[in-house]
Amino acid sequence: METCIFCKIAAGEIPSSKVYEDGEMLIFKDIAPIAKVHLLCVPKEHFAYLSELNGAREALLGRMMAKIASLAPSLGLEDGYRLVINQGESAGQTVHHLHIHILGGETLKWE
Ligand code: AMP
């Protein structure tokens, strides 16, 4: 989608601090971190919401979670991390391209 900021990052049209990339996903540093480690895992395919999942996207989401788990120790997340997917305006979703926030690198509060 030509106006989507995460599509532009995936296409290399906007710079990002990438920590991982393959043919179907990328992981990069959030530009406004709310934890010592704050990364975003983004599928290269554009879709906005979990309600748009189909069989292929369900499998992709599973591979994204597995990739996060396998990379965690090398990303400073060996003591644990939190995954967040904001869905919709009232949940605080500002970029309408599905993404997983990866938070950690410190003790996280749960309030
Ligand atoms: P959300 O509010 O769940 O939609 O999350 C969107 C996230 O994208 C926010 O945490 C932003 O700080 C982050 N963000 C927006 N633009 C960029 C960018 N160009 N590079 C990295 N992170 C970004």
XYZ file of N, CA and C and ligand atoms in Angstrom:
356
model
N 0.863 -1.198 0.000
C 0.000 0.000 0.000
C 0.896 1.244 0.000
N 0.711 2.101 -0.975
C 1.721 3.136 -1.222
C 1.804 4.218 -0.155
N 0.734 4.406 0.642
C 0.789 5.456 1.656
C 1.169 4.924 3.038
N 1.356 3.622 3.159
C 1.587 3.015 4.476
C 3.061 3.132 4.878
N 3.302 3.684 6.059
C 4.680 3.924 6.488
C 5.448 2.615 6.678
N 4.777 1.569 7.163
C 5.497 0.305 7.362
C 5.751 -0.393 6.022
N 4.861 -0.201 5.040
C 5.155 -0.714 3.699
C 6.377 0.002 3.123
N 6.469 1.303 3.384
C 7.626 2.066 2.876
C 8.909 1.617 3.570
N 8.831 1.317 4.868
C 10.011 0.798 5.573
C 10.389 -0.567 5.003
N 9.383 -1.416 4.786
C 9.648 -2.767 4.243
C 10.275 -2.683 2.857
N 9.888 -1.667 2.090
C 10.410 -1.504 0.725
C 11.754 -0.774 0.716
N 12.208 -0.324 1.896
C 13.483 0.389 1.965
C 13.382 1.837 1.535
N 12.143 2.351 1.412
C 11.951 3.738 0.970
C 12.091 4.728 2.130
N 11.920 4.223 3.361
C 12.113 5.030 4.571
C 13.124 4.272 5.415
N 14.142 4.952 5.961
C 15.145 4.242 6.757
C 14.571 3.731 8.075
N 15.136 2.638 8.555
C 14.768 2.113 9.866
C 15.980 1.403 10.434
N 15.957 1.203 11.738
C 17.037 0.451 12.382
C 16.620 -1.009 12.437
N 16.931 -1.733 11.373
C 16.515 -3.135 11.271
C 17.407 -4.029 12.112
N 16.806 -4.994 12.785
C 17.582 -5.998 13.502
C 17.396 -7.373 12.872
N 16.388 -7.518 12.009
C 16.169 -8.797 11.325
C 15.305 -8.544 10.097
N 15.591 -9.282 9.031
C 14.737 -9.216 7.841
C 14.843 -10.524 7.084
N 13.704 -11.004 6.605
C 13.721 -12.103 5.631
C 12.682 -11.780 4.566
N 12.266 -12.757 3.809
C 11.385 -12.476 2.685
C 9.971 -12.073 3.075
N 9.592 -12.353 4.299
C 8.186 -12.120 4.663
C 7.969 -11.235 5.895
N 9.040 -10.882 6.586
C 8.866 -10.052 7.791
C 10.121 -9.232 8.043
N 9.978 -8.192 8.853
C 11.160 -7.510 9.353
C 10.922 -7.073 10.796
N 12.029 -6.908 11.505
C 12.003 -6.444 12.886
C 12.928 -5.239 12.952
N 12.398 -4.125 13.465
C 13.192 -2.898 13.553
C 12.875 -2.167 14.842
N 13.739 -1.221 15.203
C 13.574 -0.468 16.453
C 12.444 0.542 16.316
N 11.597 0.593 17.344
C 10.548 1.621 17.356
C 11.198 2.993 17.485
N 10.675 3.944 16.736
C 11.257 5.288 16.715
C 11.002 6.057 18.012
N 10.007 5.631 18.789
C 9.668 6.298 20.062
C 9.531 5.241 21.153
N 10.660 4.687 21.584
C 10.607 3.533 22.493
C 9.963 3.852 23.834
N 9.173 2.886 24.334
C 8.570 3.020 25.667
C 9.163 1.998 26.633
N 10.180 1.289 26.205
C 10.926 0.373 27.070
C 12.367 0.391 26.592
N 13.273 -0.115 27.438
C 14.700 -0.096 27.079
C 14.913 -0.781 25.723
N 14.244 -1.902 25.520
C 14.211 -2.533 24.198
C 12.774 -2.434 23.695
N 12.586 -1.801 22.558
C 11.250 -1.679 21.954
C 11.409 -1.857 20.453
N 10.979 -3.029 19.999
C 11.091 -3.397 18.595
C 9.702 -3.613 18.014
N 9.621 -3.572 16.704
C 8.374 -3.867 16.006
C 8.634 -4.994 15.022
N 7.793 -6.010 15.059
C 7.859 -7.106 14.080
C 6.688 -6.916 13.126
N 7.010 -6.802 11.844
C 6.034 -6.375 10.833
C 6.049 -7.356 9.661
N 4.882 -7.832 9.235
C 4.861 -8.644 8.013
C 5.062 -7.745 6.804
N 5.713 -8.237 5.764
C 5.883 -7.409 4.569
C 4.570 -7.239 3.822
N 3.695 -8.226 3.929
C 2.376 -8.094 3.296
C 1.549 -7.071 4.074
N 0.888 -6.184 3.358
C 0.056 -5.190 4.040
C -1.311 -5.748 4.411
N -1.580 -5.785 5.718
C -2.945 -5.920 6.222
C -2.945 -5.269 7.593
N -4.105 -4.801 8.023
C -4.136 -3.912 9.180
C -4.512 -4.604 10.478
N -5.408 -5.593 10.390
C -6.044 -6.085 11.616
C -6.039 -7.611 11.693
N -6.121 -8.112 12.911
C -6.244 -9.563 13.111
C -7.522 -10.095 12.476
N -8.541 -9.255 12.356
C -9.791 -9.685 11.729
C -9.618 -9.986 10.240
N -8.472 -9.614 9.684
C -8.189 -9.885 8.271
C -7.338 -11.141 8.087
N -7.133 -11.893 9.165
C -6.327 -13.116 9.037
C -7.041 -14.117 8.145
N -6.246 -14.856 7.393
C -6.713 -16.029 6.656
C -5.695 -17.122 6.950
N -5.820 -18.254 6.306
C -4.929 -19.372 6.619
C -3.463 -19.016 6.475
N -3.129 -18.374 5.356
C -1.720 -18.036 5.105
C -1.219 -17.016 6.134
N -2.053 -16.049 6.466
C -1.622 -15.021 7.429
C -1.537 -15.586 8.842
N -2.401 -16.522 9.171
C -2.297 -17.174 10.483
C -0.950 -17.878 10.607
N -0.566 -18.568 9.542
C 0.718 -19.275 9.557
C 1.877 -18.278 9.632
N 1.748 -17.177 8.915
C 2.784 -16.135 8.944
C 2.920 -15.556 10.352
N 1.803 -15.268 10.989
C 1.843 -14.734 12.348
C 2.532 -15.725 13.289
N 2.276 -17.004 13.094
C 2.955 -18.026 13.893
C 4.454 -18.001 13.672
N 4.862 -17.830 12.420
C 6.309 -17.773 12.135
C 6.922 -16.498 12.720
N 6.167 -15.410 12.725
C 6.682 -14.172 13.338
C 6.916 -14.381 14.835
N 5.966 -15.010 15.495
C 6.116 -15.263 16.937
C 7.305 -16.191 17.190
N 7.438 -17.224 16.355
C 8.552 -18.163 16.527
C 9.884 -17.467 16.284
N 9.913 -16.563 15.306
C 11.164 -15.831 15.020
C 11.533 -14.923 16.191
N 10.533 -14.245 16.753
C 10.788 -13.400 17.920
C 11.386 -14.252 19.047
N 10.790 -15.401 19.290
C 11.277 -16.266 20.374
C 12.710 -16.715 20.111
N 13.015 -17.053 18.872
C 14.367 -17.561 18.596
C 15.412 -16.444 18.656
N 15.022 -15.213 18.304
C 15.977 -14.099 18.315
C 16.100 -13.435 19.684
N 15.138 -13.656 20.564
C 15.063 -12.912 21.835
C 16.398 -12.847 22.581
N 17.101 -13.963 22.758
C 18.355 -13.879 23.526
C 19.384 -12.946 22.887
N 19.371 -12.834 21.576
C 20.354 -11.969 20.902
C 19.901 -10.517 20.833
N 18.679 -10.245 21.288
C 18.144 -8.883 21.227
C 18.088 -8.223 22.609
N 18.735 -8.835 23.592
C 18.716 -8.269 24.940
C 17.442 -8.591 25.688
N 16.775 -9.669 25.286
C 15.478 -10.022 25.864
C 15.529 -11.371 26.575
N 16.742 -11.758 27.012
C 16.898 -13.088 27.593
C 16.149 -13.250 28.912
N 15.835 -12.143 29.592
C 15.131 -12.232 30.879
C 13.615 -12.152 30.729
N 13.135 -12.057 29.504
C 11.695 -11.987 29.279
C 11.323 -10.776 28.451
N 10.138 -10.810 27.909
C 9.674 -9.714 27.053
C 8.161 -9.770 26.953
N 7.591 -8.681 26.498
C 6.132 -8.584 26.332
C 5.822 -8.301 24.872
N 4.834 -9.005 24.341
C 4.359 -8.761 22.980
C 2.998 -8.090 23.050
N 2.827 -7.042 22.244
C 1.571 -6.279 22.233
C 1.152 -6.053 20.782
N -0.127 -6.297 20.493
C -0.689 -5.943 19.182
C -1.875 -5.018 19.446
N -1.712 -3.744 19.166
C -2.817 -2.803 19.323
C -3.758 -2.948 18.132
N -5.041 -3.045 18.421
C -6.061 -3.250 17.399
C -7.096 -2.145 17.475
N -7.055 -1.239 16.532
C -8.073 -0.197 16.469
C -7.693 1.055 17.250
N -8.418 2.109 16.960
C -8.118 3.431 17.511
C -8.152 3.437 19.034
N -9.174 2.810 19.630
C -9.316 2.906 21.084
C -8.239 2.113 21.804
N -7.584 1.203 21.107
C -6.461 0.469 21.689
C -5.140 1.187 21.451
N -5.187 2.279 20.716
C -3.975 3.059 20.484
C -3.264 2.732 19.182
N -3.933 1.987 18.291
C -3.277 1.674 17.014
C -3.207 2.932 16.163
N -1.990 3.307 15.805
C -1.787 4.510 14.992
C -1.306 4.174 13.588
N -0.659 3.026 13.431
C -0.207 2.581 12.111
C -1.060 1.381 11.718
N -1.794 1.532 10.627
C -2.778 0.509 10.264
C -2.170 -0.515 9.307
N -1.117 -1.114 9.817
C -0.414 -2.229 9.161
C -0.032 -3.114 10.338
N -0.535 -4.319 10.361
C -0.371 -5.156 11.550
C 1.088 -5.221 12.004
N 1.298 -5.094 13.293
C 2.663 -5.159 13.842
C 2.604 -5.633 15.274
N 3.663 -6.304 15.674
C 3.806 -6.791 17.044
C 4.853 -5.928 17.741
N 4.443 -5.256 18.818
C 5.423 -4.563 19.647
C 6.155 -5.603 20.494
N 7.462 -5.490 20.577
C 8.294 -6.352 21.409
C 8.946 -5.451 22.456
N 8.589 -5.657 23.703
C 9.040 -4.769 24.786
C 9.842 -5.557 25.802
N 10.960 -4.985 26.264
C 11.738 -5.682 27.283
C 13.039 -4.954 27.555
N 14.030 -5.718 27.998
C 15.313 -5.139 28.352
C 15.330 -4.538 29.740
N 14.225 -4.653 30.446
C 14.085 -4.125 31.808
C 12.877 -4.821 32.428
N 12.685 -4.594 33.733
C 11.490 -5.131 34.391
C 10.293 -4.292 33.991
N 9.298 -4.913 33.408
C 8.125 -4.195 32.891
C 7.021 -4.177 33.938
N 6.403 -3.022 34.105
C 5.271 -2.924 35.024
C 4.020 -3.427 34.318
N 3.076 -3.897 35.099
C 1.770 -4.329 34.569
C 0.726 -3.597 35.364
N 0.157 -2.533 34.782
C -0.765 -1.677 35.542
C -2.133 -1.677 34.907
P 0.700 1.488 17.213
O 0.417 2.727 18.007
O 0.423 0.193 17.954
O 0.051 1.530 15.856
O 2.272 1.468 16.997
C 2.903 2.184 15.991
C 4.336 2.332 16.414
O 5.092 2.676 15.272
C 4.569 3.430 17.456
O 5.137 2.851 18.620
C 5.524 4.382 16.748
O 6.487 4.934 17.612
C 6.138 3.493 15.696
N 6.634 4.179 14.510
C 5.969 5.079 13.741
N 6.739 5.475 12.726
C 7.905 4.792 12.836
C 9.108 4.751 12.080
N 9.283 5.508 10.974
N 10.115 3.942 12.489
C 9.956 3.199 13.597
N 8.847 3.167 14.350
C 7.834 3.967 13.976
